[in-house]
Short mmCIF file of C-alpha atoms in Angstrom, two decimals:
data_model
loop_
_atom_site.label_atom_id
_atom_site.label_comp_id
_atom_site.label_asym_id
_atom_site.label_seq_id
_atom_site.Cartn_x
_atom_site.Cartn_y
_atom_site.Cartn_z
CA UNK A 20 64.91 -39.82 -109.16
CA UNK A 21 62.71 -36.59 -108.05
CA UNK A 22 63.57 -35.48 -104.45
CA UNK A 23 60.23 -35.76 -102.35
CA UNK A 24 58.69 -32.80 -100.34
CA UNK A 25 56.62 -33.18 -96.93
CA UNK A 26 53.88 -32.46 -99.03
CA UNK A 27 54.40 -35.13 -101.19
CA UNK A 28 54.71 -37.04 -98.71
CA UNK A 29 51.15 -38.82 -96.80
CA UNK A 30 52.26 -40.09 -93.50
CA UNK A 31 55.31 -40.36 -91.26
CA UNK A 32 57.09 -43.37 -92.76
CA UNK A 33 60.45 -43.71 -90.59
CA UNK A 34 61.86 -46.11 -93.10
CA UNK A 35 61.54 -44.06 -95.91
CA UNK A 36 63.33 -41.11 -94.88
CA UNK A 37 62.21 -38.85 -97.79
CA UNK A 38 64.54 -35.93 -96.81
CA UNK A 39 67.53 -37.37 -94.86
CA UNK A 40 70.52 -39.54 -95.78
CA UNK A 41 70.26 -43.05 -94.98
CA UNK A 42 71.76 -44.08 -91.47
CA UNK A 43 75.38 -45.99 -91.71
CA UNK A 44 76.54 -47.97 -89.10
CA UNK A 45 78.61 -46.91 -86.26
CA UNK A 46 81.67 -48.95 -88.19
CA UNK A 47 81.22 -47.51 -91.66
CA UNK A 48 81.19 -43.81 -89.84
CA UNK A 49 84.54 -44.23 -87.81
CA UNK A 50 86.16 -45.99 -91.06
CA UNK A 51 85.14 -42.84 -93.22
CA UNK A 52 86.36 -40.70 -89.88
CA UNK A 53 89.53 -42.30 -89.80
CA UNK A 54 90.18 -42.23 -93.82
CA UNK A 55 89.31 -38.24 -93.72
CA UNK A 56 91.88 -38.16 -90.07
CA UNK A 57 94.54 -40.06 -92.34
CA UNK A 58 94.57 -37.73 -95.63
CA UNK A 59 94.16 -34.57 -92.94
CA UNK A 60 97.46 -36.06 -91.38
CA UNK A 61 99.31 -36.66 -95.09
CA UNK A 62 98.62 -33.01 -96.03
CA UNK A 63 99.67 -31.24 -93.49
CA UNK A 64 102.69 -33.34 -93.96
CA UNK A 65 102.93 -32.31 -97.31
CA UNK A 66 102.07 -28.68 -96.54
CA UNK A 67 104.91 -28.50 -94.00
CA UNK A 68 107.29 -29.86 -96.67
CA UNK A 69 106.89 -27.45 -99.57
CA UNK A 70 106.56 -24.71 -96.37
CA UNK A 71 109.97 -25.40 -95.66
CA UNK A 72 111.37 -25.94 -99.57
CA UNK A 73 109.56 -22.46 -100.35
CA UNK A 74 111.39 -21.43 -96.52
CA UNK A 75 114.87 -22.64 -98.12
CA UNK A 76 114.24 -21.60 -101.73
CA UNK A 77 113.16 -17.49 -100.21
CA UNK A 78 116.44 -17.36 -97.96
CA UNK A 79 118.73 -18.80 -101.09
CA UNK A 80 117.52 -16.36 -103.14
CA UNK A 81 118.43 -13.56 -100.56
CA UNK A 82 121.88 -15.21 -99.99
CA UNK A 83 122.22 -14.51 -103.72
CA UNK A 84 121.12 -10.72 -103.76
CA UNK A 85 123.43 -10.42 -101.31
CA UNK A 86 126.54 -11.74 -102.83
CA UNK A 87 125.55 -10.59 -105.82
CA UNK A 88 125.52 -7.11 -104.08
CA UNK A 89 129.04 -7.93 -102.59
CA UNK A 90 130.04 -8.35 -105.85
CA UNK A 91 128.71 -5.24 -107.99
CA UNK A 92 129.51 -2.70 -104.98
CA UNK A 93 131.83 -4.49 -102.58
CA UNK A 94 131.77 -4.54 -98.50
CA UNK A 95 131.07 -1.67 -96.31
CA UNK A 96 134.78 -2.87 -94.86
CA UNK A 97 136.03 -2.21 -98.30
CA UNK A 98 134.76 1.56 -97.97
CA UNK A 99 135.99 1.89 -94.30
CA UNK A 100 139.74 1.48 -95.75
CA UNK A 101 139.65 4.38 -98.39
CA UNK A 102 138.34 7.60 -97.52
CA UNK A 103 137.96 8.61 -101.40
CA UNK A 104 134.86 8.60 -103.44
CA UNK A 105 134.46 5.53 -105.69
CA UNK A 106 135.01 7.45 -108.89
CA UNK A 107 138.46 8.78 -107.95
CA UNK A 108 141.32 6.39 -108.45
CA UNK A 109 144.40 6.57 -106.68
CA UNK A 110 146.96 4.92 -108.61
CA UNK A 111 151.08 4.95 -108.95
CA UNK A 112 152.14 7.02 -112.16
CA UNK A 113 155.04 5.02 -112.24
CA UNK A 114 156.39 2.04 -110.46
CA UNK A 115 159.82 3.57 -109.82
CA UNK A 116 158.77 6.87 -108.49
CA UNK A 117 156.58 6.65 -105.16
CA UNK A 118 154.37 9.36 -106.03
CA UNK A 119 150.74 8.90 -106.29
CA UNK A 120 148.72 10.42 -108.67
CA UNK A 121 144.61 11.35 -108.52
CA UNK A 122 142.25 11.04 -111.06
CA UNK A 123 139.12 13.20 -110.81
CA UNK A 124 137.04 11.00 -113.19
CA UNK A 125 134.03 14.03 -112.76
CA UNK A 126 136.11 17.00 -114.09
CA UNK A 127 134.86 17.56 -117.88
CA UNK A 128 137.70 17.99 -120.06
CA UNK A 129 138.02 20.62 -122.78
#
Protein backbone atom coordinates (compact mmCIF):
# COMPACT_ATOMS: atom_id res chain seq x y z
CA UNK A 1 0.00 0.00 0.00
CA UNK A 2 1.71 3.39 -1.43
CA UNK A 3 1.16 6.37 0.97
CA UNK A 4 -0.86 9.10 -1.06
CA UNK A 5 0.36 12.78 -1.50
CA UNK A 6 -2.06 15.96 -1.81
CA UNK A 7 -1.09 15.82 -5.19
CA UNK A 8 -2.22 12.57 -5.73
CA UNK A 9 -4.94 13.33 -4.34
CA UNK A 10 -8.19 15.22 -6.67
CA UNK A 11 -10.57 16.62 -4.19
CA UNK A 12 -11.14 16.99 -0.45
CA UNK A 13 -12.58 13.57 0.43
CA UNK A 14 -13.12 13.73 4.40
CA UNK A 15 -13.64 10.01 4.51
CA UNK A 16 -10.64 9.09 2.97
CA UNK A 17 -8.20 10.73 5.05
CA UNK A 18 -5.17 10.15 2.75
CA UNK A 19 -2.61 11.54 5.29
CA UNK A 20 -4.06 11.09 8.83
CA UNK A 21 -4.77 8.09 11.06
CA UNK A 22 -8.20 6.95 11.17
CA UNK A 23 -10.38 8.48 14.08
CA UNK A 24 -11.05 5.89 17.20
CA UNK A 25 -13.70 6.37 19.40
CA UNK A 26 -13.65 8.27 22.54
CA UNK A 27 -13.76 4.54 24.37
CA UNK A 28 -11.01 2.85 22.41
CA UNK A 29 -8.72 6.19 23.23
CA UNK A 30 -9.26 6.21 27.14
CA UNK A 31 -8.84 2.19 27.10
CA UNK A 32 -5.38 2.61 25.23
CA UNK A 33 -4.86 5.79 27.85
CA UNK A 34 -5.52 3.78 30.70
CA UNK A 35 -3.41 0.52 29.46
CA UNK A 36 -0.27 3.03 28.76
CA UNK A 37 -1.33 4.84 32.70
CA UNK A 38 -1.25 1.08 34.03
CA UNK A 39 2.29 -0.19 32.59
CA UNK A 40 3.62 3.67 33.46
CA UNK A 41 2.38 2.78 37.10
CA UNK A 42 4.05 -1.05 37.06
CA UNK A 43 7.44 0.42 36.05
CA UNK A 44 7.98 2.87 38.15
CA UNK A 45 7.13 0.23 40.62
CA UNK A 46 9.64 -1.85 39.32
CA UNK A 47 12.16 0.98 38.93
CA UNK A 48 11.77 1.89 42.61
CA UNK A 49 12.44 -1.77 43.52
CA UNK A 50 15.76 -2.54 41.86
CA UNK A 51 16.51 1.45 43.03
CA UNK A 52 16.37 0.29 46.40
CA UNK A 53 18.08 -3.48 45.87
CA UNK A 54 21.00 -1.54 43.92
CA UNK A 55 20.49 1.19 47.29
CA UNK A 56 21.02 -2.01 49.67
CA UNK A 57 23.47 -3.95 47.48
CA UNK A 58 25.99 -0.22 47.24
CA UNK A 59 25.80 0.28 51.18
CA UNK A 60 26.59 -3.74 51.79
CA UNK A 61 29.35 -3.53 49.81
CA UNK A 62 30.72 -0.46 51.80
CA UNK A 63 29.85 -2.23 55.13
CA UNK A 64 32.29 -4.82 53.75
CA UNK A 65 35.28 -2.43 52.77
CA UNK A 66 34.91 -1.32 55.94
CA UNK A 67 35.23 -4.37 58.02
CA UNK A 68 37.38 -5.64 55.80
CA UNK A 69 39.52 -2.48 56.58
CA UNK A 70 38.94 -3.15 60.39
CA UNK A 71 40.35 -6.22 59.80
CA UNK A 72 43.69 -5.69 57.66
CA UNK A 73 44.62 -2.39 59.76
CA UNK A 74 42.51 -2.42 62.90
CA UNK A 75 40.53 0.66 64.69
CA UNK A 76 41.77 4.10 65.08
CA UNK A 77 40.93 3.13 69.05
CA UNK A 78 43.40 0.38 68.60
CA UNK A 79 46.16 3.11 67.64
CA UNK A 80 44.99 5.59 70.41
CA UNK A 81 46.20 2.82 73.09
CA UNK A 82 49.89 2.39 71.84
CA UNK A 83 51.92 5.24 71.09
CA UNK A 84 54.52 2.98 69.00
CA UNK A 85 54.75 2.64 65.31
CA UNK A 86 53.11 -0.51 63.91
CA UNK A 87 56.38 -2.15 62.97
CA UNK A 88 57.87 -2.07 66.48
CA UNK A 89 56.74 -4.82 68.78
CA UNK A 90 56.77 -4.58 72.33
CA UNK A 91 56.88 -7.90 73.73
CA UNK A 92 58.02 -9.74 77.25
CA UNK A 93 61.54 -11.50 76.76
CA UNK A 94 60.56 -13.73 79.29
CA UNK A 95 57.50 -14.48 81.28
CA UNK A 96 59.30 -14.52 84.64
CA UNK A 97 61.22 -11.37 84.33
CA UNK A 98 58.96 -8.12 83.89
CA UNK A 99 61.16 -6.50 81.54
CA UNK A 100 60.04 -5.52 78.19
CA UNK A 101 61.99 -5.74 75.31
CA UNK A 102 61.75 -3.53 71.73
CA UNK A 103 62.14 -4.71 68.47
CA UNK A 104 63.14 -2.17 65.81
CA UNK A 105 61.90 -4.32 62.86
CA UNK A 106 63.57 -1.23 60.39
CA UNK A 107 67.21 -1.48 61.67
CA UNK A 108 69.19 -3.57 58.84
CA UNK A 109 71.24 -6.09 60.39
CA UNK A 110 74.84 -6.89 59.46
Amino acid sequence: MAIRNWDDFDGFDEEGRPLKFPRHTAQVRLDTINSLAAQNRSLHREIDALYTALQKAYDTIAALRRSQALDMFGSDGDDSEDDEPWFIETFSESEDSGENTIIDLTYESE
